[in-house]
């Protein structure tokens, strides 16, 4: 756990403690104070202070949180009004653990008969909260020599200098503060190359009953999109369709909790915001479809894993890069790896964008809720989703001209490898025990039954055609 930066001040009646906890999970925090003891916890921060005077809980204590600065301010009444607390600037002394006041020997033997049920119930009270703490040291970005920005509009940096260990399971990139964008992409592509499993892909390609069932699911935006087309007389013109999208009471409560911000984005950052939004929406559409709208413990993992923006802090120069990245990740990581799901998510995202920013905001609020309920994925809300929820409400949002409505045009270039993989798998030689691969499904759990010669031919497929799109 991390020791946060803090500051103490006082007046004749109150002691005020200001605690800076950027990127903490502020929806769940604990404060304890009694006598000279003060404890504060908001993951990943823990603060324990031994105060130079006594404080009391009498109903006049107050607390507030500044979301812009990430500062908790807690005002605690003094047990003796008018008393002056000495040494409030002696931070090391305040953080030092209290010395043990017990006269019991440090080691003693306890017989089994002496352990009562009450003793078992009191185990929590014996937990040693006197862990070592060290004063927080602010490190400037200049001294960090930060080489890469991330977050909404690339406005964040230095976040993971202290939080890397706490959030290493959330992002795939290591040391993002010291990894420039070009190196991030290189490492991402290498990770995808290593992760792609032809066995898994071909199993889903031939055993596609579950995938076909998933493709039949209609999320909420499907009917709303149909209503829009009906109103417009089958027109594809972009208009304001906010009236077609309604927000629930819970979503309205979410909106009231956001703090208004203004974002100064240059032209390049503005494009990045739009491209990253498409990337996040693609991942969300995939998750909603495969879960059929029933979010589960894997929902947060699916969204962040399929979005290179969220797990690699990737930056983009055009929409084509976004689509190729999403397609690669769908075919490398989740349970269902089928290119039809890639194209379906593509079309779902277009529908949401065409419905306007109210539909986009509704999706972002759902993503925010999913991340907020997932520990520790909530950090992605602080880096991206919360800012998107605020920005989109005032953005001059229009359907991006680089994205065109679904048509019968050939699939994007990223599909070439998988198309060849499917075609070659159908042409693999048959054996006496059965037909070619088209008649014998490549289920990873049944791969041991494949003949050595066919297995060798099958494994050569990526080497033979992968170079066409980068899966060499």
Coordinates of C-alpha atoms in Angstrom, one line a residue:
X1 CA 0.0 0.0 0.0
X2 CA 1.1 3.5 -0.7
X3 CA 1.5 6.4 1.8
X4 CA -0.3 9.4 0.3
X5 CA 0.9 13.0 0.5
X6 CA -0.9 14.8 3.4
X7 CA -1.0 18.1 5.2
X8 CA -2.3 19.1 8.7
X9 CA -3.6 22.4 9.9
X10 CA -5.6 23.5 12.9
X11 CA -7.8 26.2 14.4
X12 CA -8.8 26.4 18.1
X13 CA -11.6 23.8 17.7
X14 CA -10.7 21.6 14.8
X15 CA -7.8 19.6 13.3
X16 CA -7.9 19.5 9.5
X17 CA -6.2 16.8 7.5
X18 CA -5.8 17.1 3.7
X19 CA -4.9 13.9 2.0
X20 CA -3.9 13.7 -1.7
X21 CA -5.0 10.4 -3.2
X22 CA -4.9 10.7 -7.0
X23 CA -6.5 7.7 -8.9
X24 CA -7.8 6.2 -5.7
X25 CA -11.0 4.3 -5.5
X26 CA -12.9 7.1 -3.8
X27 CA -16.3 5.2 -3.9
X28 CA -14.9 3.0 -1.2
X29 CA -12.9 4.5 1.6
X30 CA -12.6 4.2 5.3
X31 CA -11.7 6.7 8.0
X32 CA -11.1 5.8 11.7
X33 CA -10.1 8.2 14.4
X34 CA -10.1 7.9 18.2
X35 CA -7.9 9.7 20.8
X36 CA -4.5 10.1 19.2
X37 CA -5.1 7.6 16.4
X38 CA -6.1 8.4 12.9
X39 CA -6.4 5.9 10.0
X40 CA -7.4 6.4 6.4
X41 CA -7.7 3.9 3.6
X42 CA -8.7 4.3 -0.1
X43 CA -7.1 1.8 -2.4
X44 CA -4.2 1.8 -3.1
X45 CA -3.5 4.3 -0.3
X46 CA -3.2 3.8 3.5
X47 CA -2.4 6.5 6.0
X48 CA -1.9 6.0 9.8
X49 CA -1.1 9.0 12.0
X50 CA -0.2 9.2 15.6
X51 CA -1.4 12.7 16.5
X52 CA 0.2 15.0 19.1
X53 CA -3.2 15.7 20.7
X54 CA -6.6 13.9 21.2
X55 CA -9.5 14.2 18.9
X56 CA -13.1 13.1 19.5
X57 CA -16.2 12.0 17.5
X58 CA -19.0 14.2 18.5
X59 CA -21.0 14.7 15.3
X60 CA -19.3 17.9 14.3
X61 CA -16.7 16.2 12.1
X62 CA -16.8 16.9 8.4
X63 CA -15.3 15.7 5.2
X64 CA -15.1 16.6 1.5
X65 CA -13.5 15.4 -1.7
X66 CA -12.1 17.6 -4.5
X67 CA -12.3 15.4 -7.6
X68 CA -10.2 17.8 -9.7
X69 CA -7.2 17.7 -7.3
X70 CA -7.9 14.2 -5.8
X71 CA -7.8 15.6 -2.3
X72 CA -9.8 14.4 0.7
X73 CA -10.2 17.1 3.4
X74 CA -11.3 15.8 6.8
X75 CA -12.1 18.2 9.7
X76 CA -12.0 16.6 13.2
X77 CA -13.0 18.2 16.5
X78 CA -10.4 18.4 19.3
X79 CA -11.3 16.7 22.5
X80 CA -10.2 19.9 24.4
X81 CA -11.3 23.0 22.4
X82 CA -8.6 25.6 22.3
X83 CA -5.7 23.2 22.8
X84 CA -2.8 23.8 20.4
X85 CA -1.3 20.7 18.8
X86 CA 2.5 20.9 18.6
X87 CA 4.5 19.3 15.8
X88 CA 2.0 19.1 13.0
X89 CA 4.8 19.6 10.4
X90 CA 6.9 16.7 11.8
X91 CA 5.6 14.3 9.2
X92 CA 8.1 11.5 10.0
X93 CA 7.1 11.5 13.7
X94 CA 3.4 11.5 12.8
X95 CA 3.9 8.4 10.5
X96 CA 6.0 6.5 13.0
X97 CA 4.2 3.4 14.5
X98 CA 3.2 3.6 18.1
X99 CA 5.4 1.6 20.5
X100 CA 3.9 -1.4 22.1
X101 CA 2.5 -0.7 25.6
X102 CA 1.8 -4.3 26.6
X103 CA 3.7 -6.0 29.4
X104 CA 3.2 -9.5 27.9
X105 CA 6.2 -11.4 26.8
X106 CA 6.9 -11.3 23.1
X107 CA 6.7 -15.1 22.8
X108 CA 4.5 -17.3 24.9
X109 CA 3.0 -20.8 24.6
X110 CA -0.8 -21.0 24.4
X111 CA -2.5 -24.2 25.2
X112 CA -5.3 -25.4 23.0
X113 CA -7.7 -25.4 25.9
X114 CA -7.1 -21.7 26.5
X115 CA -8.4 -20.7 23.0
X116 CA -12.1 -19.7 23.3
X117 CA -14.7 -18.9 20.7
X118 CA -14.4 -15.3 21.8
X119 CA -10.7 -15.3 21.1
X120 CA -11.4 -16.5 17.6
X121 CA -13.9 -13.7 17.0
X122 CA -11.4 -11.1 18.2
X123 CA -8.7 -12.1 15.6
X124 CA -9.5 -9.0 13.6
X125 CA -8.7 -6.8 16.6
X126 CA -5.2 -8.3 16.8
X127 CA -4.3 -7.3 13.3
X128 CA -1.1 -5.3 13.3
X129 CA -1.9 -1.9 11.7
X130 CA 1.5 -0.6 12.7
X131 CA 3.1 -1.1 9.3
X132 CA 6.1 0.9 8.3
X133 CA 5.3 4.1 6.4
X134 CA 7.6 6.6 4.7
X135 CA 6.7 10.2 3.8
X136 CA 5.5 10.8 0.2
X137 CA 8.0 12.3 -2.1
X138 CA 6.7 14.3 -5.0
X139 CA 8.6 13.6 -8.2
X140 CA 8.3 16.1 -11.1
X141 CA 7.9 15.0 -14.7
X142 CA 11.1 16.6 -15.6
X143 CA 13.1 14.5 -13.2
X144 CA 11.2 11.4 -14.3
X145 CA 12.2 12.0 -17.9
X146 CA 8.8 10.9 -19.0
X147 CA 8.8 9.7 -22.6
X148 CA 5.1 8.9 -23.2
X149 CA 1.7 10.4 -22.3
X150 CA -1.5 8.6 -22.1
X151 CA -5.1 9.0 -20.8
X152 CA -7.8 11.1 -22.3
X153 CA -6.3 13.3 -25.0
X154 CA -2.8 12.3 -23.9
X155 CA -3.2 14.6 -20.9
X156 CA -1.7 12.2 -18.3
X157 CA 1.8 11.1 -17.5
X158 CA 3.8 10.0 -14.4
X159 CA 0.8 8.2 -13.0
X160 CA 2.4 4.7 -13.0
X161 CA 5.7 5.8 -11.6
X162 CA 4.3 4.9 -8.2
X163 CA 1.3 2.8 -9.1
X164 CA 2.8 0.3 -11.4
X165 CA 2.8 -2.5 -8.9
X166 CA -0.8 -1.8 -7.9
X167 CA -2.2 -1.8 -11.4
X168 CA 0.1 -4.1 -13.3
X169 CA -2.8 -6.5 -13.9
X170 CA -4.9 -3.9 -15.7
X171 CA -2.5 -2.8 -18.5
X172 CA -0.3 -5.0 -20.7
X173 CA 2.4 -2.4 -21.1
X174 CA 5.1 -2.1 -18.5
X175 CA 6.5 1.2 -17.5
X176 CA 4.2 3.3 -19.7
X177 CA 5.8 6.5 -18.5
X178 CA 9.1 5.5 -20.0
X179 CA 7.9 3.8 -23.2
X180 CA 7.4 6.0 -26.2
X181 CA 4.4 5.4 -28.5
X182 CA 6.4 3.7 -31.3
X183 CA 7.8 1.2 -28.8
X184 CA 4.4 0.5 -27.3
X185 CA 3.1 -0.5 -30.7
X186 CA 6.0 -2.7 -31.5
X187 CA 5.6 -4.5 -28.2
X188 CA 1.8 -4.8 -28.7
X189 CA 2.2 -6.4 -32.1
X190 CA 4.8 -8.8 -30.8
X191 CA 2.5 -9.8 -27.9
X192 CA -0.4 -10.4 -30.3
X193 CA 1.8 -12.5 -32.6
X194 CA 2.8 -14.7 -29.6
X195 CA -0.7 -15.0 -28.3
X196 CA -2.5 -15.9 -31.6
X197 CA -3.5 -19.6 -31.5
X198 CA -4.5 -21.1 -34.9
X199 CA -6.0 -24.1 -33.2
X200 CA -8.4 -21.9 -31.2
X201 CA -9.3 -19.8 -34.2
X202 CA -10.1 -22.8 -36.5
X203 CA -12.1 -24.5 -33.8
X204 CA -14.3 -21.4 -33.5
X205 CA -14.4 -21.2 -37.3
X206 CA -15.7 -24.7 -37.8
X207 CA -17.6 -25.2 -34.5
X208 CA -19.5 -21.9 -34.9
X209 CA -22.9 -22.8 -33.4
X210 CA -22.3 -20.6 -30.3
X211 CA -21.0 -17.8 -32.4
X212 CA -24.0 -17.9 -34.7
X213 CA -26.3 -17.7 -31.7
X214 CA -24.4 -14.7 -30.4
X215 CA -24.7 -13.0 -33.7
X216 CA -28.5 -13.2 -33.4
X217 CA -28.6 -11.2 -30.2
X218 CA -30.0 -7.7 -30.6
X219 CA -28.6 -5.1 -28.1
X220 CA -30.6 -2.0 -27.2
X221 CA -29.2 0.2 -29.9
X222 CA -30.5 -2.2 -32.6
X223 CA -34.1 -1.3 -32.1
X224 CA -33.3 2.4 -31.5
X225 CA -31.4 2.4 -34.8
X226 CA -34.4 0.9 -36.6
X227 CA -36.6 3.6 -35.1
X228 CA -34.2 6.3 -36.4
X229 CA -34.3 4.9 -39.9
X230 CA -38.0 4.8 -39.8
X231 CA -38.2 8.4 -38.8
X232 CA -35.8 9.4 -41.4
X233 CA -37.5 7.4 -44.1
X234 CA -34.6 5.0 -44.5
X235 CA -32.2 7.9 -44.8
X236 CA -28.6 7.8 -43.6
X237 CA -28.3 11.5 -43.0
X238 CA -26.8 12.6 -39.7
X239 CA -29.2 14.4 -37.5
X240 CA -29.8 14.9 -33.8
X241 CA -31.4 11.8 -32.5
X242 CA -31.1 12.5 -28.8
X243 CA -34.8 12.0 -28.2
X244 CA -34.6 8.4 -29.2
X245 CA -32.1 7.6 -26.4
X246 CA -33.3 7.8 -22.8
X247 CA -31.3 7.6 -19.6
X248 CA -32.3 5.6 -16.5
X249 CA -32.4 7.1 -13.0
X250 CA -29.1 5.4 -12.2
X251 CA -27.5 6.9 -15.3
X252 CA -28.8 10.3 -14.4
X253 CA -27.3 9.9 -11.0
X254 CA -24.0 9.0 -12.6
X255 CA -24.1 12.1 -14.7
X256 CA -24.7 14.3 -11.6
X257 CA -21.6 12.9 -9.9
X258 CA -19.2 14.0 -12.7
X259 CA -17.3 17.2 -12.2
X260 CA -17.5 19.7 -15.1
X261 CA -14.1 20.2 -16.9
X262 CA -12.9 22.1 -19.9
X263 CA -10.4 20.3 -22.2
X264 CA -7.8 22.3 -24.2
X265 CA -7.0 19.9 -27.0
X266 CA -4.9 20.6 -30.0
X267 CA -5.8 19.3 -33.4
X268 CA -3.7 16.1 -33.0
X269 CA -5.1 15.4 -29.5
X270 CA -8.6 16.0 -30.7
X271 CA -8.2 13.3 -33.4
X272 CA -6.8 10.9 -30.9
X273 CA -9.8 11.4 -28.7
X274 CA -12.1 10.4 -31.5
X275 CA -10.0 7.5 -32.6
X276 CA -9.7 6.1 -29.1
X277 CA -13.4 6.5 -28.6
X278 CA -14.0 4.2 -31.6
X279 CA -11.6 1.7 -30.2
X280 CA -13.3 1.6 -26.8
X281 CA -16.8 1.4 -28.3
X282 CA -15.7 -1.5 -30.5
X283 CA -14.5 -3.5 -27.4
X284 CA -17.7 -2.6 -25.6
X285 CA -19.9 -3.7 -28.5
X286 CA -18.1 -7.1 -28.6
X287 CA -18.6 -7.6 -24.8
X288 CA -22.3 -6.7 -24.9
X289 CA -22.9 -9.1 -27.7
X290 CA -21.0 -12.1 -26.4
X291 CA -22.5 -11.7 -22.9
X292 CA -25.9 -11.0 -24.5
X293 CA -26.3 -7.9 -22.3
X294 CA -25.7 -9.8 -19.0
X295 CA -22.5 -8.3 -17.6
X296 CA -20.3 -10.6 -15.5
X297 CA -17.0 -10.8 -13.8
X298 CA -15.2 -11.0 -17.2
X299 CA -16.9 -8.0 -18.7
X300 CA -14.2 -5.5 -17.5
X301 CA -11.5 -7.8 -18.7
X302 CA -13.0 -8.2 -22.2
X303 CA -13.4 -4.5 -22.7
X304 CA -9.9 -3.4 -21.6
X305 CA -8.2 -6.4 -23.2
X306 CA -9.8 -5.8 -26.6
X307 CA -9.1 -2.1 -26.6
X308 CA -5.5 -1.3 -27.3
X309 CA -6.2 2.2 -26.1
X310 CA -7.0 0.9 -22.6
X311 CA -4.4 -1.8 -22.1
X312 CA -1.5 -0.5 -24.2
X313 CA -2.2 3.2 -24.2
X314 CA -2.0 3.0 -28.0
X315 CA -2.2 6.1 -30.2
X316 CA -3.7 6.2 -33.7
X317 CA -3.3 8.1 -36.9
X318 CA -6.4 6.8 -38.8
X319 CA -9.5 4.7 -38.3
X320 CA -8.0 1.8 -40.3
X321 CA -5.4 1.3 -37.6
X322 CA -8.1 1.1 -35.0
X323 CA -10.1 -1.5 -36.9
X324 CA -7.1 -3.7 -37.6
X325 CA -5.9 -3.6 -34.0
X326 CA -9.4 -4.5 -32.7
X327 CA -9.7 -7.3 -35.2
X328 CA -6.3 -8.8 -34.2
X329 CA -7.2 -8.7 -30.5
X330 CA -10.6 -10.3 -31.0
X331 CA -8.8 -13.2 -32.7
X332 CA -6.1 -13.5 -30.1
X333 CA -7.6 -13.1 -26.6
X334 CA -11.3 -13.7 -25.8
X335 CA -13.2 -16.9 -25.5
X336 CA -15.0 -16.5 -28.9
X337 CA -12.5 -15.7 -31.7
X338 CA -14.4 -15.4 -35.0
X339 CA -14.1 -12.7 -37.6
X340 CA -17.9 -12.5 -37.9
X341 CA -17.8 -11.1 -34.4
X342 CA -15.3 -8.5 -35.5
X343 CA -17.5 -7.3 -38.4
X344 CA -20.6 -7.4 -36.1
X345 CA -18.9 -5.1 -33.5
X346 CA -17.9 -2.9 -36.4
X347 CA -21.5 -2.5 -37.6
X348 CA -22.8 -2.1 -34.0
X349 CA -20.3 0.7 -33.4
X350 CA -21.4 2.5 -36.6
X351 CA -25.0 2.3 -35.4
X352 CA -24.1 3.9 -32.0
X353 CA -22.2 6.7 -33.7
X354 CA -25.0 7.4 -36.1
X355 CA -27.4 7.6 -33.2
X356 CA -25.4 10.5 -31.9
X357 CA -23.7 11.5 -28.7
X358 CA -26.6 10.5 -26.4
X359 CA -26.1 6.9 -27.5
X360 CA -22.4 7.2 -27.1
X361 CA -22.7 8.7 -23.7
X362 CA -25.1 5.9 -22.6
X363 CA -22.5 3.3 -23.6
X364 CA -19.7 5.2 -21.8
X365 CA -21.8 5.3 -18.6
X366 CA -22.2 1.6 -18.8
X367 CA -18.5 1.1 -19.3
X368 CA -17.9 3.4 -16.3
X369 CA -20.1 1.3 -14.2
X370 CA -18.5 -1.9 -15.2
X371 CA -15.0 -0.6 -14.4
X372 CA -16.1 1.0 -11.2
X373 CA -17.4 -2.4 -9.9
X374 CA -14.2 -4.1 -11.0
X375 CA -11.1 -3.9 -8.8
X376 CA -8.7 -2.5 -9.8
X377 CA -10.1 -1.6 -13.3
X378 CA -11.5 1.6 -11.9
X379 CA -8.2 3.3 -12.6
X380 CA -9.3 3.3 -16.3
X381 CA -12.2 5.5 -15.4
X382 CA -9.9 8.1 -14.0
X383 CA -7.6 7.9 -17.0
X384 CA -10.2 7.7 -19.8
X385 CA -13.9 7.0 -19.2
X386 CA -14.8 9.7 -16.8
X387 CA -13.3 12.4 -19.0
X388 CA -15.0 10.9 -22.0
X389 CA -18.4 11.1 -20.2
X390 CA -17.8 14.8 -19.4
X391 CA -16.3 15.8 -22.8
X392 CA -18.9 14.1 -25.0
X393 CA -21.7 16.1 -23.5
X394 CA -20.4 19.4 -25.0
X395 CA -18.4 18.0 -27.9
X396 CA -19.3 19.0 -31.4
X397 CA -20.0 15.3 -32.1
X398 CA -20.7 14.3 -35.7
X399 CA -20.4 10.9 -37.4
X400 CA -16.8 10.6 -38.4
X401 CA -16.4 10.8 -42.2
X402 CA -13.6 8.1 -42.2
X403 CA -16.2 5.5 -41.2
X404 CA -18.7 4.3 -43.8
X405 CA -21.9 2.4 -43.2
X406 CA -21.7 -1.4 -43.6
X407 CA -21.8 -2.5 -47.2
X408 CA -21.0 -5.6 -49.3
X409 CA -17.4 -4.4 -49.9
X410 CA -14.6 -6.8 -49.2
X411 CA -13.5 -7.1 -45.5
X412 CA -10.6 -4.9 -44.4
X413 CA -7.0 -5.9 -45.1
X414 CA -6.6 -7.5 -41.6
X415 CA -8.9 -10.3 -42.7
X416 CA -6.6 -11.5 -45.5
X417 CA -4.6 -13.7 -43.2
X418 CA -7.5 -15.4 -41.6
X419 CA -9.3 -15.8 -44.9
X420 CA -6.2 -17.6 -46.3
X421 CA -6.0 -19.6 -43.1
X422 CA -9.5 -20.8 -43.5
X423 CA -9.1 -21.6 -47.2
X424 CA -5.8 -23.5 -46.7
X425 CA -7.3 -25.5 -43.8
X426 CA -10.1 -26.7 -46.1
X427 CA -7.5 -27.9 -48.6
X428 CA -5.3 -29.9 -46.2
X429 CA -5.0 -33.5 -47.3
X430 CA -7.5 -36.0 -46.1
X431 CA -6.4 -39.3 -44.4
X432 CA -7.8 -42.8 -44.4
X433 CA -9.4 -42.1 -41.1
X434 CA -11.5 -39.2 -42.4
X435 CA -11.8 -36.2 -44.7
X436 CA -9.7 -33.1 -44.7
X437 CA -9.7 -30.5 -42.0
X438 CA -13.1 -29.2 -43.1
X439 CA -14.5 -32.5 -41.9
X440 CA -12.4 -32.8 -38.8
X441 CA -12.7 -29.7 -36.5
X442 CA -9.5 -28.3 -35.0
X443 CA -10.7 -28.1 -31.4
X444 CA -7.7 -27.2 -29.2
X445 CA -8.9 -29.7 -26.6
X446 CA -8.9 -32.5 -29.3
X447 CA -5.7 -31.5 -31.0
X448 CA -3.8 -34.6 -29.9
X449 CA -5.9 -36.7 -32.3
X450 CA -4.4 -35.0 -35.4
X451 CA -2.0 -37.0 -37.5
X452 CA 1.7 -35.9 -37.3
X453 CA 1.8 -35.0 -41.0
X454 CA -1.4 -33.0 -40.9
X455 CA -0.3 -31.3 -37.7
X456 CA 2.9 -30.3 -39.4
X457 CA 1.1 -28.9 -42.4
X458 CA -1.3 -27.1 -40.3
X459 CA 1.4 -25.5 -38.2
X460 CA 3.1 -24.2 -41.3
X461 CA 0.0 -22.1 -42.2
X462 CA 1.0 -19.0 -40.2
X463 CA 4.5 -19.1 -41.7
X464 CA 3.2 -19.5 -45.2
X465 CA 0.7 -16.7 -45.3
X466 CA 1.1 -14.6 -42.1
X467 CA 3.5 -12.2 -43.7
X468 CA 0.6 -10.8 -45.8
X469 CA -0.7 -8.8 -42.8
X470 CA 1.9 -9.1 -40.1
X471 CA 1.2 -12.4 -38.5
X472 CA 4.4 -13.9 -39.8

